[in-house]
Amino acid sequence: MNWDVVVVGAGIVGAACAHRLAHAGMNVLVLDEKGIGEGATAAGMGHIVVMDDNEPEFSLTHHSQMLWDTLDLPGDAERVHAGTLWVASDEEEMEGATRKQSGYLQRDLKAELVSAKALQQLEPHLRGGLEGGLLIPNDSVVYPPRVAAFLLEQSGVEVRKVAVSEILDQGVCLTSGEKIPAQHVVLATGVKSVQLIPELPIRPRKGHLAITDRMPGLLKHQLVELSYLKSAHGSDLDSVAFNVQPRSTGQVLIGSSRQFEAPDGKVDFQILGRMLKRATAFMPALHDVLVTRVWTGFRAATPDSLPLIGPHPARKGLVLATGHEGLGITTSLGTAELVCSHITGNPCALDPRPYLPTREVAHA
Amino acid sequence: MPEIQVNGQPLNVKAGISVLAALQNQGIWTTRTSVSGEPRGALCGMGVCFECRLQVDGKIQKACQLMVQQGMKVVLDAR
């Protein structure tokens, strides 16, 4: 079998790329040592969110969200249009919310400023004394591993549970020694990308999540503190931020934490404690809720917080689709469009330049 | 012997045992129902798996980690 494309990595990014390339008529083979949706795809929150930190991120998340809206997902993908409610604690953050709103409105996205009183009505379990917020109703929630599996099922591509030991010029070598030639290789292995291509500027950024017992009706929207924007970017310090999400089961998913240089994937009770304290500070009702599971995962972070999407400058046939940090679920579909455009030469609605691996990386 | 209530029914139990043991002594093995409607009960019996959670005095707790007390109100399958 002569493969047009071998996709390394069956997380949501690899699955979306395989789905898109198969749709474009390519023969696609997907390889993953662990199986479908086992890495960051299984660890994350599954928040489909438009982010406006910078123009390229805004474009990629916005375009991706439009693609999400075209998917006809099965029920067990648990897509819920919860919307994101960005919560402002003080006047400064409320000004930030107002600035944020104008950017969304300029792109014809729905964005509604919420007064302190309206915030209490929308989410009565939030603590009193908050300043207000910004509601982005089109944001949603999914269960990412199921989406990855669904995209692969839909595309009918072959998926093999094997480990790749080396990326070759136009092909890959497996740990078994078998070589698989292909016109193109797509590398979509998140933090593990550096195991195969050591020169990539990707660092693992550890995160913790906790999930509660079923508490139907505790919250309706994904709630994120606006200061998340300050804590989540540009700093190497360990940080936590209030970020909670209602699941369709009635459970509450509680985040978020960010750590560089974590020694391993074990639960770090100090940062978990900080994270849960932050959550209960915003939502005191969480004090009485039972957390039933806690886990960690690793985001693939790049120096400028933008993913690496496009041809590798020195390796024949290799296209990168990695470094999505905390936005890989949202941006998987837009990434797949870009990858498909790089491989087929057909134009893409997105400008590919900001994500090219050859870009001048401006440290965020 | 302390008396507890299980789903409104009074039940005399041994002192100094866990709520889980009290229920299992009565042949009650299912403490709750999963999201998809399957029965759930204690798996580990030592506070790690959270599968035996049920409602005691209005609060969801682990049956295996809670000693019986006079007057406790236990609700199976609260959610």
PDB file of N, CA, C and O in Angstrom, chain A residues 26 106 126 180 198 219 327:
ATOM      1  N   MET A  26      -7.458  11.620  -0.029  1.00  0.00           N
ATOM      2  CA  MET A  26      -6.142  11.008   0.208  1.00  0.00           C
ATOM      3  C   MET A  26      -6.269   9.653   0.896  1.00  0.00           C
ATOM      4  O   MET A  26      -7.211   9.409   1.647  1.00  0.00           O
ATOM      5  N   GLN A 106     -16.613  43.117  16.544  1.00  0.00           N
ATOM      6  CA  GLN A 106     -16.001  43.448  15.250  1.00  0.00           C
ATOM      7  C   GLN A 106     -15.953  42.241  14.326  1.00  0.00           C
ATOM      8  O   GLN A 106     -15.955  42.379  13.114  1.00  0.00           O
ATOM      9  N   LEU A 126     -22.391  31.790  42.157  1.00  0.00           N
ATOM     10  CA  LEU A 126     -21.163  32.589  42.246  1.00  0.00           C
ATOM     11  C   LEU A 126     -21.239  33.457  43.498  1.00  0.00           C
ATOM     12  O   LEU A 126     -22.331  33.845  43.924  1.00  0.00           O
ATOM     13  N   ILE A 180       7.404   2.580   6.908  1.00  0.00           N
ATOM     14  CA  ILE A 180       6.185   2.860   6.150  1.00  0.00           C
ATOM     15  C   ILE A 180       6.420   4.113   5.312  1.00  0.00           C
ATOM     16  O   ILE A 180       6.510   5.224   5.845  1.00  0.00           O
ATOM     17  N   PRO A 198      13.589  16.594  17.896  1.00  0.00           N
ATOM     18  CA  PRO A 198      14.085  17.246  19.126  1.00  0.00           C
ATOM     19  C   PRO A 198      14.217  18.760  19.034  1.00  0.00           C
ATOM     20  O   PRO A 198      14.171  19.437  20.064  1.00  0.00           O
ATOM     21  N   LEU A 219     -24.285  25.033  37.957  1.00  0.00           N
ATOM     22  CA  LEU A 219     -23.925  26.129  37.058  1.00  0.00           C
ATOM     23  C   LEU A 219     -24.389  25.801  35.652  1.00  0.00           C
ATOM     24  O   LEU A 219     -24.608  24.640  35.319  1.00  0.00           O
ATOM     25  N   LEU A 327      -5.397  24.920  23.615  1.00  0.00           N
ATOM     26  CA  LEU A 327      -6.489  25.188  22.672  1.00  0.00           C
ATOM     27  C   LEU A 327      -6.620  24.118  21.588  1.00  0.00           C
ATOM     28  O   LEU A 327      -7.271  24.326  20.572  1.00  0.00           O
TER      29      LEU A 327
END
